[in-house]
């Protein structure tokens, strides 16, 4: 009897609790007196959700009639979850762009179908920047990438603005530096870097320690490659950039090779490769078969004194490492040091795009609240607060990062272009293979140079083939622009349409005509260079 | 009498219901076009086509929408493009004064001019005849400027020197006659590109780009690239220091976050010109005009 009463009491309690929860959740999610919006992302790491919650609470204080619910979905399921909700018209009001194929190139119709373009809105000032240097400045101009992070080429629309950004630098073990070299200050030049690496190797050998100067991997190698390729080969811009768009394209690089203006025997190109070999000599043997996680593990386990990775790893590295971590930029040779005369200048961080862009769901019941909330979180003050909470870098210009993240603030000073040798699947494959062999000391530079040039100049599979394939690819892009233009003009005539269709159709026309002209010019140039018509693919 | 009245009322009701349904179907179809969902839009246009009693305006809208979907649907095929071409022709034949007729001619010109699929051969002569028809038959419509631009393009894109010069001259002539036309800035920018490559007439290219800037660049996020081009042509191809300094300075003052701003500052230093301080204040950014 006693047991029966207890069981009944437990059941009754559970039932009343469920009813209570159902009523309170119902009230929370469907309170008719409030404008409720939901914001979804996949950033489940420490700090992000708390930082977002903090901003949400601040916004709700200013707007008591609003309620914002944050939803975190794991990376693995984000895409499926999002697509399901988009097709069933139950998607959240604000969606973080990325982590799903609907945001990839080729899936533009999904973006056009499900998300609201904000091009008109971001051309206006952000009222939440009142009292700052950005008062009255178009919203788009208040982020370091000028809105590139949320811009979609296919229809020339902006879907949001970046909240945060990242850059890559070299992290180092300050305790180990102090112990081995007597100083824990950051490295300032290539010469200093090589000296420190030498000391680390000597220390490891003397103390029979499993310790390498720099934790290498495929992932970290590309960070060094990109930075130093710009630093060395941007000097060719003046000579090779024939269309004066500020970039040395693959076509322009290949034209330079075909005309003899640049090759692997060029002293600057050779210097770049030898420089990279000197860097790779500081990695562990066999580094190209090592993944990112392994190299990070080596660093935090005190088996590597340095590692190159992004600001996105700052929080996790400092929480895992039992030593003090410092950061410095990729060092260049100082005057008098080896390679100095071949370096053109510092590579710019300006090409980086911001991240954490939230798009407004087209069928949101409160789009005006969504846009206002986006203005709020991307304002200089709030973006700065958010980034400091998460341990990331704010995308807002002038926002102060945490002191330890100051070295990561993107620095737009520097050069932004570089030679791009490989232009076909075959030449890329050969070059990749030869580079790995050279960096591991298996072949000499002259062998690398000879084989890479042969692959590039191969009449059937080399860059000539890449040129033809690129022409076809660009022709399709130009046709896509023409399609957009046609649809915009038709919508103006018959469809009613929304937004500034006249302006958009003009931009689409300009894009199409420019792309088409440049592409047909590349075909003409092919004929002129090789004295034969470009084959049709 | 009552029966007749009731019968008439019922028929009218049915007519208006059908018409409203067809109108809604056509509106829904255009909504799908806006969403780039051309397959669904085509289904809806075909559905509307089956309805009787469409008003002429709805007829045009439905047929134009159907032709547009067949024209722009991917992958492009000879059969669908031919169907689209024929429907455009029919609209021009049946509704020559409708608002869509000039755009139908224009789209037919695009079908002729572009290579849409493997094996498709552009017919520039046909395209030119169609654009010329727009100029002749719709002289007061805004579309004539687009037609003039495409007519010039049809010569230029052959990349035969005589034809390129002819196309460039046509475009320049049009701009002299219609300096304030809606597409003037696009025409000047395109002309600049043509003078640059393949004609390599750098002074003409510079003048054309400066004219485009004077009117206002069509793509508000891309002025930086135009200014960079102008400054480099001026400095490195024409030795025109004054123009180079002017445009490098504009990049530094008006585009603090542009990827070439730092390089523009270096160029100003090399030229011995004043280098403005990095200006992220509202005054500096407000200097940019958005057209």
Coordinates of C-alpha atoms in Angstrom, one line a residue, chain A residues 181-454:
Chain A
X181 CA 68.0 30.8 -25.9
X182 CA 67.9 33.0 -22.7
X183 CA 65.1 35.2 -24.1
X184 CA 61.4 34.8 -24.5
X185 CA 60.9 37.7 -26.8
X186 CA 59.2 37.0 -30.2
X187 CA 61.4 36.4 -33.3
X188 CA 61.7 39.4 -35.5
X189 CA 63.5 38.2 -38.6
X190 CA 64.3 35.1 -40.7
X191 CA 67.9 35.1 -39.5
X192 CA 66.7 35.2 -35.8
X193 CA 64.3 32.4 -36.6
X194 CA 67.0 30.2 -38.0
X195 CA 69.3 31.0 -35.1
X196 CA 66.6 30.0 -32.6
X197 CA 65.9 26.8 -34.5
X198 CA 69.6 25.9 -34.5
X199 CA 69.7 26.4 -30.8
X200 CA 66.6 24.3 -30.3
X201 CA 68.1 21.4 -32.3
X202 CA 71.4 21.6 -30.4
X203 CA 69.5 21.6 -27.1
X204 CA 67.5 18.6 -28.2
X205 CA 70.5 16.6 -29.3
X206 CA 72.5 17.5 -26.2
X207 CA 69.7 16.5 -23.8
X208 CA 68.5 13.6 -25.9
X209 CA 65.1 15.2 -26.1
X210 CA 62.3 14.5 -28.6
X211 CA 62.0 18.2 -29.5
X212 CA 61.7 19.9 -32.9
X213 CA 61.7 23.6 -33.7
X214 CA 58.5 23.9 -35.6
X215 CA 55.5 21.4 -35.6
X216 CA 54.9 20.7 -39.3
X217 CA 52.0 19.2 -41.2
X218 CA 50.3 19.6 -44.6
X219 CA 48.0 22.1 -42.9
X220 CA 50.7 24.3 -41.5
X221 CA 52.9 24.0 -44.6
X222 CA 50.3 25.8 -46.7
X223 CA 50.3 28.7 -44.2
X224 CA 54.0 29.3 -44.7
X225 CA 53.8 28.8 -48.4
X226 CA 51.0 31.3 -49.1
X227 CA 52.7 34.0 -46.9
X228 CA 56.2 33.7 -48.4
X229 CA 55.1 33.1 -52.0
X230 CA 53.5 36.6 -51.7
X231 CA 56.5 38.1 -50.0
X232 CA 58.9 36.9 -52.7
X233 CA 57.0 36.8 -56.0
X234 CA 54.7 39.8 -55.7
X235 CA 57.6 41.7 -57.3
X236 CA 56.5 40.3 -60.7
X237 CA 53.2 42.2 -60.5
X238 CA 54.4 45.2 -62.5
X239 CA 55.7 43.1 -65.3
X240 CA 53.0 40.4 -65.6
X241 CA 49.7 42.0 -64.6
X242 CA 48.7 43.0 -68.1
X243 CA 45.0 43.7 -67.3
X244 CA 46.0 45.9 -64.3
X245 CA 43.5 44.3 -61.9
X246 CA 46.2 44.2 -59.2
X247 CA 46.6 40.4 -59.4
X248 CA 48.9 38.0 -61.3
X249 CA 46.5 35.4 -62.6
X250 CA 47.4 31.9 -63.7
X251 CA 47.1 33.0 -67.3
X252 CA 49.4 36.0 -66.7
X253 CA 52.0 33.7 -65.0
X254 CA 51.9 31.3 -67.9
X255 CA 52.2 34.1 -70.4
X256 CA 55.2 35.3 -68.5
X257 CA 56.7 31.8 -68.7
X258 CA 55.9 31.5 -72.4
X259 CA 57.5 34.8 -73.1
X260 CA 60.5 34.0 -71.0
X261 CA 59.8 36.8 -68.4
X262 CA 59.7 34.3 -65.5
X263 CA 60.8 30.8 -64.9
X264 CA 62.2 28.5 -62.3
X265 CA 65.7 29.6 -63.0
X266 CA 64.8 33.2 -62.0
X267 CA 66.9 34.1 -58.9
X268 CA 63.8 35.2 -57.0
X269 CA 61.8 32.0 -57.7
X270 CA 64.8 30.0 -56.7
X271 CA 65.3 32.0 -53.6
X272 CA 61.6 31.4 -52.6
X273 CA 62.0 27.7 -52.9
X274 CA 65.3 27.6 -51.0
X275 CA 63.8 29.8 -48.3
X276 CA 60.9 27.3 -48.0
X277 CA 63.3 24.4 -47.8
X278 CA 65.1 26.2 -45.0
X279 CA 61.8 26.5 -43.2
X280 CA 60.7 22.9 -43.9
X281 CA 64.1 21.7 -42.5
X282 CA 62.8 22.9 -39.1
X283 CA 59.8 20.6 -39.3
X284 CA 59.9 17.0 -38.2
X285 CA 60.8 14.4 -41.0
X286 CA 57.8 13.2 -42.9
X287 CA 55.7 16.2 -41.9
X288 CA 53.6 16.1 -45.1
X289 CA 51.8 13.0 -43.9
X290 CA 51.0 14.5 -40.5
X291 CA 47.6 16.0 -39.9
X292 CA 46.7 19.2 -38.1
X293 CA 45.7 17.6 -34.8
X294 CA 49.0 15.7 -34.6
X295 CA 51.0 18.8 -35.1
X296 CA 48.9 20.7 -32.5
X297 CA 49.4 17.8 -30.1
X298 CA 53.2 18.0 -30.6
X299 CA 53.2 21.6 -29.7
X300 CA 51.0 21.4 -26.6
X301 CA 52.9 18.3 -25.4
X302 CA 56.2 20.4 -25.4
X303 CA 57.6 18.4 -28.3
X304 CA 57.7 21.3 -30.7
X305 CA 58.7 24.9 -29.8
X306 CA 56.6 26.6 -32.5
X307 CA 53.5 26.0 -34.6
X308 CA 51.8 28.0 -37.3
X309 CA 48.0 28.2 -37.1
X310 CA 45.2 30.6 -36.9
X311 CA 43.7 32.8 -34.2
X312 CA 40.8 30.3 -34.0
X313 CA 43.2 28.0 -32.1
X314 CA 44.3 30.6 -29.5
X315 CA 41.8 29.7 -26.8
X316 CA 42.2 25.9 -27.2
X317 CA 46.1 26.1 -27.3
X318 CA 46.3 28.2 -24.2
X319 CA 43.9 25.9 -22.3
X320 CA 45.7 22.7 -23.3
X321 CA 49.4 23.9 -23.0
X322 CA 51.1 23.9 -19.6
X323 CA 53.4 26.7 -20.7
X324 CA 53.2 30.3 -21.6
X325 CA 52.5 31.0 -25.2
X326 CA 53.6 33.9 -27.3
X327 CA 52.8 34.9 -30.9
X328 CA 54.7 36.5 -33.8
X329 CA 54.1 37.2 -37.4
X330 CA 55.9 35.2 -40.1
X331 CA 59.3 36.7 -40.1
X332 CA 61.1 38.1 -43.2
X333 CA 64.8 38.4 -43.8
X334 CA 66.2 41.6 -42.3
X335 CA 68.8 43.7 -44.2
X336 CA 72.0 41.8 -44.5
X337 CA 70.4 38.4 -43.9
X338 CA 70.2 35.6 -46.5
X339 CA 67.4 36.1 -49.1
X340 CA 66.9 39.8 -48.2
X341 CA 67.5 41.1 -51.7
X342 CA 64.8 38.7 -53.1
X343 CA 62.0 39.7 -50.8
X344 CA 59.7 42.3 -52.3
X345 CA 57.8 43.0 -49.1
X346 CA 55.4 41.9 -46.4
X347 CA 52.3 39.9 -47.5
X348 CA 49.0 41.7 -46.7
X349 CA 46.3 40.2 -44.5
X350 CA 43.9 42.4 -46.5
X351 CA 42.7 39.5 -48.8
X352 CA 41.2 37.8 -45.8
X353 CA 37.4 37.7 -45.5
X354 CA 35.5 38.0 -42.3
X355 CA 33.5 35.1 -40.9
X356 CA 30.5 34.6 -38.6
X357 CA 28.1 36.1 -41.1
X358 CA 24.4 35.6 -40.1
X359 CA 21.8 35.7 -42.9
X360 CA 18.2 36.6 -42.5
X361 CA 15.7 33.9 -43.3
X362 CA 13.4 35.2 -46.1
X363 CA 10.2 34.0 -44.4
X364 CA 11.0 35.3 -40.9
X365 CA 8.0 36.9 -39.3
X366 CA 10.2 39.7 -37.9
X367 CA 12.8 40.5 -40.5
X368 CA 13.1 44.1 -39.1
X369 CA 14.1 42.7 -35.7
X370 CA 16.6 40.3 -37.3
X371 CA 18.3 43.2 -39.2
X372 CA 18.3 45.4 -36.2
X373 CA 19.9 42.6 -34.1
X374 CA 22.6 42.2 -36.8
X375 CA 23.3 45.9 -36.6
X376 CA 23.5 45.7 -32.9
X377 CA 26.0 42.8 -32.8
X378 CA 28.2 44.1 -35.6
X379 CA 28.5 47.6 -34.1
X380 CA 32.0 48.4 -33.1
X381 CA 31.4 48.3 -29.4
X382 CA 29.4 45.0 -29.4
X383 CA 31.5 43.2 -31.9
X384 CA 34.5 44.1 -29.8
X385 CA 32.9 42.7 -26.7
X386 CA 31.7 39.6 -28.4
X387 CA 35.2 38.8 -29.9
X388 CA 36.9 39.5 -26.5
X389 CA 34.5 37.0 -24.8
X390 CA 35.1 34.3 -27.4
X391 CA 38.8 35.0 -27.6
X392 CA 38.6 35.8 -31.3
X393 CA 39.2 38.9 -33.4
X394 CA 36.4 41.3 -34.2
X395 CA 35.8 42.2 -37.8
X396 CA 34.8 45.8 -36.9
X397 CA 37.5 48.3 -37.8
X398 CA 39.1 49.8 -34.8
X399 CA 37.8 47.1 -32.4
X400 CA 40.3 46.3 -29.6
X401 CA 41.2 42.6 -29.3
X402 CA 42.4 41.0 -26.0
X403 CA 46.1 41.9 -25.5
X404 CA 47.3 38.4 -26.2
X405 CA 45.4 38.4 -29.6
X406 CA 46.8 41.8 -30.7
X407 CA 49.3 40.1 -33.0
X408 CA 46.4 38.5 -34.8
X409 CA 44.7 41.6 -35.9
X410 CA 44.7 41.5 -39.7
X411 CA 47.3 44.0 -41.0
X412 CA 46.4 45.2 -44.5
X413 CA 49.9 46.6 -45.1
X414 CA 51.7 44.6 -47.7
X415 CA 51.5 43.0 -51.1
X416 CA 48.6 40.8 -52.1
X417 CA 49.5 38.9 -55.2
X418 CA 51.9 36.1 -56.2
X419 CA 53.0 33.8 -59.1
X420 CA 50.6 30.9 -59.7
X421 CA 52.6 28.3 -61.7
X422 CA 50.3 25.3 -61.9
X423 CA 47.3 25.7 -64.2
X424 CA 46.3 22.2 -65.1
X425 CA 45.6 19.0 -63.1
X426 CA 48.8 17.5 -64.5
X427 CA 51.1 20.4 -63.8
X428 CA 49.7 20.8 -60.3
X429 CA 50.2 17.1 -59.5
X430 CA 53.8 17.1 -60.9
X431 CA 54.7 20.3 -59.1
X432 CA 53.2 19.2 -55.8
X433 CA 55.1 15.9 -56.0
X434 CA 58.4 17.6 -56.9
X435 CA 58.0 20.2 -54.2
X436 CA 57.6 17.6 -51.5
X437 CA 60.6 15.8 -52.7
X438 CA 62.7 19.0 -52.8
X439 CA 61.6 20.1 -49.3
X440 CA 62.5 16.7 -47.9
X441 CA 65.9 16.9 -49.5
X442 CA 65.4 14.0 -51.9
X443 CA 66.0 16.0 -55.0
X444 CA 68.1 19.1 -55.9
X445 CA 66.6 22.4 -56.9
X446 CA 67.7 22.0 -60.6
X447 CA 65.7 18.7 -60.8
X448 CA 62.7 20.4 -59.3
X449 CA 63.0 23.3 -61.8
X450 CA 63.5 21.1 -64.8
X451 CA 60.6 18.7 -64.0
X452 CA 58.2 21.5 -63.1
X453 CA 58.9 23.5 -66.2
X454 CA 58.5 20.4 -68.3

